[in-house]
PDB file of C-alpha atoms and ligand atoms in Angstrom:
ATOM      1  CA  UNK A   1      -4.623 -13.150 -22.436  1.00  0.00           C
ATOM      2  CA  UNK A   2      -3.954 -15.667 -19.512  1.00  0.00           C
ATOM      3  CA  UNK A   3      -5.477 -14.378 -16.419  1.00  0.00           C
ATOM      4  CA  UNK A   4      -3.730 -14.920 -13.129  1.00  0.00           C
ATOM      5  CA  UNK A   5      -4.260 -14.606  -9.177  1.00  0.00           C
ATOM      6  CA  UNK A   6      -1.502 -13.893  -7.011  1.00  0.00           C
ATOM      7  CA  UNK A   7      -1.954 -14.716  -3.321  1.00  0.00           C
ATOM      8  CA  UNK A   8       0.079 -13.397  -0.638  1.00  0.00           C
ATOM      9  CA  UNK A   9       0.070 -14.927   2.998  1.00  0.00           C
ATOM     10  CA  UNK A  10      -0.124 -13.404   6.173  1.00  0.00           C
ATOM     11  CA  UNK A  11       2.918 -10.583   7.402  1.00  0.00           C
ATOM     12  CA  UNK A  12       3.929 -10.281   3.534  1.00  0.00           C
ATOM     13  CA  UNK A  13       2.263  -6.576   4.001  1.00  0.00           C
ATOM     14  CA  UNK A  14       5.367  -6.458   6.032  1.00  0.00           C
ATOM     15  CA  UNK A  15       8.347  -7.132   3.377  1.00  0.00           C
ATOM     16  CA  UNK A  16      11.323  -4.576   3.494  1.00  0.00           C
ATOM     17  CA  UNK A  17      10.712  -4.232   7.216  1.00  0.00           C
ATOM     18  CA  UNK A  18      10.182  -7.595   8.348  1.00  0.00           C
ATOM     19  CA  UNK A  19      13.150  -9.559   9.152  1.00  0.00           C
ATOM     20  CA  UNK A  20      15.126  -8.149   5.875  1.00  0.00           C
ATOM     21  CA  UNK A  21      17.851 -10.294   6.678  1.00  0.00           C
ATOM     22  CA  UNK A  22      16.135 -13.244   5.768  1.00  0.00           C
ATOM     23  CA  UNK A  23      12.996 -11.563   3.408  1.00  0.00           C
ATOM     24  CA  UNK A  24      15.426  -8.675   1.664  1.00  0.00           C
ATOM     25  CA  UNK A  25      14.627  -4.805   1.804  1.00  0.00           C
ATOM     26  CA  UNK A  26      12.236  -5.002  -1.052  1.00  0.00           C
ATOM     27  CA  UNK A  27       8.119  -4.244   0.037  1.00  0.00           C
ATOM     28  CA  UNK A  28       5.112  -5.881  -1.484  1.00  0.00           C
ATOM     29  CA  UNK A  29       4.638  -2.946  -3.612  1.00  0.00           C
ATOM     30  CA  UNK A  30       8.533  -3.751  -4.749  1.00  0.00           C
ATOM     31  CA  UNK A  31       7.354  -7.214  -5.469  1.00  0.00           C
ATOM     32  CA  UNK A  32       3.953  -6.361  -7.239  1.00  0.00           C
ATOM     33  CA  UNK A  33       5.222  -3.793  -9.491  1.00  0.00           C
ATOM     34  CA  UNK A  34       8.061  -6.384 -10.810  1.00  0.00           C
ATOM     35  CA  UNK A  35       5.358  -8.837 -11.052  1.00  0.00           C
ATOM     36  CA  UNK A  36       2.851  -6.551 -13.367  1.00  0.00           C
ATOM     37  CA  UNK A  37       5.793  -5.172 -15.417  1.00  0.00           C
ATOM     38  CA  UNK A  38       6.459  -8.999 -16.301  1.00  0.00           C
ATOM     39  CA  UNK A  39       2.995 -10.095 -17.083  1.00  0.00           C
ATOM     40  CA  UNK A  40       2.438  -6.921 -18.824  1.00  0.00           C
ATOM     41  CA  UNK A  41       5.408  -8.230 -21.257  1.00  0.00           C
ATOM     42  CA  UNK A  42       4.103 -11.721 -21.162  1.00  0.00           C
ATOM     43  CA  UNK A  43       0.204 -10.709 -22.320  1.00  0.00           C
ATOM     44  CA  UNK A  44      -1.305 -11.637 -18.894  1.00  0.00           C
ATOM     45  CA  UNK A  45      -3.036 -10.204 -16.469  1.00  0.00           C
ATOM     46  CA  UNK A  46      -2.623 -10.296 -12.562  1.00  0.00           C
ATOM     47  CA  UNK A  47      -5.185  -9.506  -9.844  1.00  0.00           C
ATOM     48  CA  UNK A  48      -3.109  -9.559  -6.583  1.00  0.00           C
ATOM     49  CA  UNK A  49      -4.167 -10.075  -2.972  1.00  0.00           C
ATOM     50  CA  UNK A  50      -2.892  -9.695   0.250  1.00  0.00           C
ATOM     51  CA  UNK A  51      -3.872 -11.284   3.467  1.00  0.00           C
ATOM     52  CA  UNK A  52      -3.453 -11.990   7.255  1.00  0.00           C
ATOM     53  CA  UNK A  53      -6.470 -13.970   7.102  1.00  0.00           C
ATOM     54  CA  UNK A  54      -7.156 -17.504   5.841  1.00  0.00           C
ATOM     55  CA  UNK A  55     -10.940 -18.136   5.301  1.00  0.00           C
ATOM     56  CA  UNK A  56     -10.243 -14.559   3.019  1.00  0.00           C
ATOM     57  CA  UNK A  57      -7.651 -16.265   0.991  1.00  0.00           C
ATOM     58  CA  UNK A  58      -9.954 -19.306   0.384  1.00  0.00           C
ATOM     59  CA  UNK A  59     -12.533 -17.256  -0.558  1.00  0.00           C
ATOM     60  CA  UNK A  60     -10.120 -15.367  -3.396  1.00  0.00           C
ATOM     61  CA  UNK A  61      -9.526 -18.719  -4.733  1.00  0.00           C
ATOM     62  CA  UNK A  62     -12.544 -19.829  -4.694  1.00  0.00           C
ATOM     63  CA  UNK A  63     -13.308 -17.172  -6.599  1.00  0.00           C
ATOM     64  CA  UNK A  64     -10.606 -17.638  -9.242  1.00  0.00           C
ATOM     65  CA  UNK A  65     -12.959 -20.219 -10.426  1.00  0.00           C
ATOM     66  CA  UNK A  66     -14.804 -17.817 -12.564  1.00  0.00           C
ATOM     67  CA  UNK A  67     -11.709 -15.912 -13.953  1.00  0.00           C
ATOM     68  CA  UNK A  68      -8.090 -17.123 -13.553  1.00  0.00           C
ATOM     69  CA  UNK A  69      -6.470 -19.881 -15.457  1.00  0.00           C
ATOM     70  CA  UNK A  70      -4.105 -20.127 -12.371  1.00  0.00           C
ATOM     71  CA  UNK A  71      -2.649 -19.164  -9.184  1.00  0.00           C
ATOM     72  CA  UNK A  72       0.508 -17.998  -7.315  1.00  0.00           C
ATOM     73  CA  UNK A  73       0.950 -18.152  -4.165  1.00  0.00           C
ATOM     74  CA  UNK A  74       2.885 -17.317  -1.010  1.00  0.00           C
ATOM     75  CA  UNK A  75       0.942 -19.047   1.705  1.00  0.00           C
ATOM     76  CA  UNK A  76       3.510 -17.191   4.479  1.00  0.00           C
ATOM     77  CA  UNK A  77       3.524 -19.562   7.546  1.00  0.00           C
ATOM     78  CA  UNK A  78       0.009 -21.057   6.017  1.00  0.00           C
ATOM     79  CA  UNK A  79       2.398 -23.165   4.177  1.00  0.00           C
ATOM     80  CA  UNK A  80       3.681 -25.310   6.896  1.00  0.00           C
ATOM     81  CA  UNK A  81      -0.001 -26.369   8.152  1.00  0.00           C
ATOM     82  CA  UNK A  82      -2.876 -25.077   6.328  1.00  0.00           C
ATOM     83  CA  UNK A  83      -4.620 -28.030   5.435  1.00  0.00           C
ATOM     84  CA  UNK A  84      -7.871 -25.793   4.905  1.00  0.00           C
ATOM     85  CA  UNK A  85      -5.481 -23.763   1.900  1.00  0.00           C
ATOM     86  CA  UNK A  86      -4.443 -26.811   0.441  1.00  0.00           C
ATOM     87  CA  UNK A  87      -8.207 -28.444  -0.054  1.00  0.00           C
ATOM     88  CA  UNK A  88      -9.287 -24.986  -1.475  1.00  0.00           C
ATOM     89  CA  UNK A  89      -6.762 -25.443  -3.862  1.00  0.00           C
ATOM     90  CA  UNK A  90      -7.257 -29.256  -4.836  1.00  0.00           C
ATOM     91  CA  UNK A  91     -10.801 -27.970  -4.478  1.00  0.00           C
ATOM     92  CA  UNK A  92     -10.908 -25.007  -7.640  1.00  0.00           C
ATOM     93  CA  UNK A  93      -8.401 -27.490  -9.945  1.00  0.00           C
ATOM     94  CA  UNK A  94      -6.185 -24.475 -10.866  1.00  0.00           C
ATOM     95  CA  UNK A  95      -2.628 -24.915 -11.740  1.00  0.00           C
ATOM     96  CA  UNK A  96      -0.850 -23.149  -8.858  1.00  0.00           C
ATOM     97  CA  UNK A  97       2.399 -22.078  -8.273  1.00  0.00           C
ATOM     98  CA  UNK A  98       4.422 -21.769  -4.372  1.00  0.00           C
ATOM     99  CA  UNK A  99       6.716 -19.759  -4.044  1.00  0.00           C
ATOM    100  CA  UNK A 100       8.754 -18.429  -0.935  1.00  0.00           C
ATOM    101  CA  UNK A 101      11.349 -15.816  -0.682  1.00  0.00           C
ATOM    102  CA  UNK A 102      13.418 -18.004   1.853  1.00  0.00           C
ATOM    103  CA  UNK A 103      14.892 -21.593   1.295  1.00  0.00           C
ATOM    104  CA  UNK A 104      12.292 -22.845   3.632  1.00  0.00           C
ATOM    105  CA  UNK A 105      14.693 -26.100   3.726  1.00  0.00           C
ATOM    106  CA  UNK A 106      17.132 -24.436   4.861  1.00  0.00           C
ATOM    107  CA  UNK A 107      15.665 -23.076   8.121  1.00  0.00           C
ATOM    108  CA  UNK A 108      13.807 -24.460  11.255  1.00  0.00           C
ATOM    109  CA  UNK A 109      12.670 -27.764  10.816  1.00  0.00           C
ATOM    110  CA  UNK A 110       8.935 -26.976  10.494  1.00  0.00           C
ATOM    111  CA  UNK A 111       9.140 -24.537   7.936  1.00  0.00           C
ATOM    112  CA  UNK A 112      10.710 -27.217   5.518  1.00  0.00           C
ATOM    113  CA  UNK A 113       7.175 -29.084   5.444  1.00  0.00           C
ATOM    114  CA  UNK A 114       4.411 -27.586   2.617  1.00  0.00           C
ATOM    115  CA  UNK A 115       1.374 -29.314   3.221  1.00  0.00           C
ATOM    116  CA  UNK A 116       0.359 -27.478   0.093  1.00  0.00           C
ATOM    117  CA  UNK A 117       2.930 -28.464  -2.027  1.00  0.00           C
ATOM    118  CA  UNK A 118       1.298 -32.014  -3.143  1.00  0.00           C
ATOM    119  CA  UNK A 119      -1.377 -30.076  -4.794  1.00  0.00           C
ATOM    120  CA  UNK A 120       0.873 -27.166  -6.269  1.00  0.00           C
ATOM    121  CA  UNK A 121       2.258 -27.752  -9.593  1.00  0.00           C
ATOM    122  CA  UNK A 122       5.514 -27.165  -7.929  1.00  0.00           C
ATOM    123  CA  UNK A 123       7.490 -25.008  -5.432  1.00  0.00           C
ATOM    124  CA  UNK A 124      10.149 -22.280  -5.880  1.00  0.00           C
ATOM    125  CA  UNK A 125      12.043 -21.205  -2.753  1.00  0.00           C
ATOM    126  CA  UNK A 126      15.398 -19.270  -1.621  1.00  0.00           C
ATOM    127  CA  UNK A 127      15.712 -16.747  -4.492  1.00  0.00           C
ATOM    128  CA  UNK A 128      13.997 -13.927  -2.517  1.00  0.00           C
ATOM    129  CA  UNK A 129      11.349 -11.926  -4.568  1.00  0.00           C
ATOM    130  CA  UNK A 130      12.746 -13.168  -7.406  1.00  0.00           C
ATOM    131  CA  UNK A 131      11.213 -16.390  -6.779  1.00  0.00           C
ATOM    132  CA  UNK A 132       7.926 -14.841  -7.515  1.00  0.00           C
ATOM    133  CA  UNK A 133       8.851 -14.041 -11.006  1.00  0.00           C
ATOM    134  CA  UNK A 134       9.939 -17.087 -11.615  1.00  0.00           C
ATOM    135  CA  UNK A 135       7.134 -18.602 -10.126  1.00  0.00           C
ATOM    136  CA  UNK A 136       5.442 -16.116 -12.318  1.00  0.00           C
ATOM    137  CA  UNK A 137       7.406 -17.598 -15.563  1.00  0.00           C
ATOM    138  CA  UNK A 138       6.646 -20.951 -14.632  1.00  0.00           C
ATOM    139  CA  UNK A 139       3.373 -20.625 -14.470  1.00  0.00           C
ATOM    140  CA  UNK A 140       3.241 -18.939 -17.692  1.00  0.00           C
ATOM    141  CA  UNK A 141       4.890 -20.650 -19.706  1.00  0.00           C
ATOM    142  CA  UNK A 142       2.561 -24.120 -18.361  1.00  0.00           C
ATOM    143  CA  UNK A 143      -0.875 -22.453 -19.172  1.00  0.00           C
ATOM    144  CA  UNK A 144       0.606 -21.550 -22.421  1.00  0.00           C
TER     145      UNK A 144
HETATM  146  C1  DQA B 201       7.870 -17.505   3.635  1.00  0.00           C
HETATM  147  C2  DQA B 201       8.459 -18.628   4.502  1.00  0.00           C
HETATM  148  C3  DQA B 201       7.512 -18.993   5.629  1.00  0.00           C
HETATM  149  O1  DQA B 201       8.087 -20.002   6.442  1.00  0.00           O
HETATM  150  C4  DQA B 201       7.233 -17.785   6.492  1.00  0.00           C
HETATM  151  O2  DQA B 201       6.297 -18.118   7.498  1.00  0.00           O
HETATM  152  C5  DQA B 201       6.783 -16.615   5.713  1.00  0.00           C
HETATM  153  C6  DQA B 201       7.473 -16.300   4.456  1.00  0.00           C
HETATM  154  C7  DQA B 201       8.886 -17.031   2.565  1.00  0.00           C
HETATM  155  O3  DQA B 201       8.449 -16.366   1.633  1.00  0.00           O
HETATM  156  O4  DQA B 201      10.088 -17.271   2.692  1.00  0.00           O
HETATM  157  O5  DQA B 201       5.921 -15.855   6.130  1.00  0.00           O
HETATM  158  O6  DQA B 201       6.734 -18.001   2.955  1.00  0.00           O
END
């Protein structure tokens, strides 16, 4: 059983009514449920977390420490300058997984910067919440 956190950033509690133009009509729950159905069929197990707030999200992976072989994660707009994400990642050692529903290269100029993709094993973007499953795959199939 491969045990697995899922982070997601600030104003994902808002997916299907935020912006679906660019984030789709699908919610978190839409997201979550596709997510558990997959690792249910892939013998893992997810404990997923939502936030606005950043010291809460460094404290969930701190915490991974004593649990999780890895981590996914949508650090929102965390991404494009959380330097204080990034060391709590390079901090716990876990292999983690970004993911964005967006093509964040394909939009305003800051959002194609991820300070925290040096430290991720790598980045999946544009294929809206479909990214996170195959974030999801990725990262299963590498702690496997
Ligand atoms: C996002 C992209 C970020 O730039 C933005 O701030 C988000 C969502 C995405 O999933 O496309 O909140 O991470």
């Amino acid at each position: 059983m491969t045990n697995i956190l899922v982070l997601h950033g600030p104003n994902l509690n808002l997916l299907g009514i935020r912006e679906p133009d660019v984030y789709g009509y699908e919610t978190l729950q839409d997201v979550d449920d596709a997510l558990l159905q997959h690792a249910a069929a892939h013998e893992s197990e997810l404990r997923i977390f939502q936030s606005n707030h950043e010291g809460r999200l460094i404290d969930a992976i701190h915490e991974a420490r004593n649990w999780a072989g890895g981590i996914l994660i949508n650090p929102g707009a965390f991404t494009h300058y959380s330097y204080a994400l990034r060391d709590a990642i390079s901090s716990v050692a876990l292999p983690c997984v970004e993911v964005h529903l967006s093509n964040i290269h394909a939009r305003e100029p800051f959002r194609g910067t991820s300070v925290l993709a040096p430290v991720c094993l790598g980045q999946i973007t544009g294929f809206g919440w479909r990214s996170y499953l195959l974030g999801l795959q990725a990262l299963i199939e590498y702690l496997a």
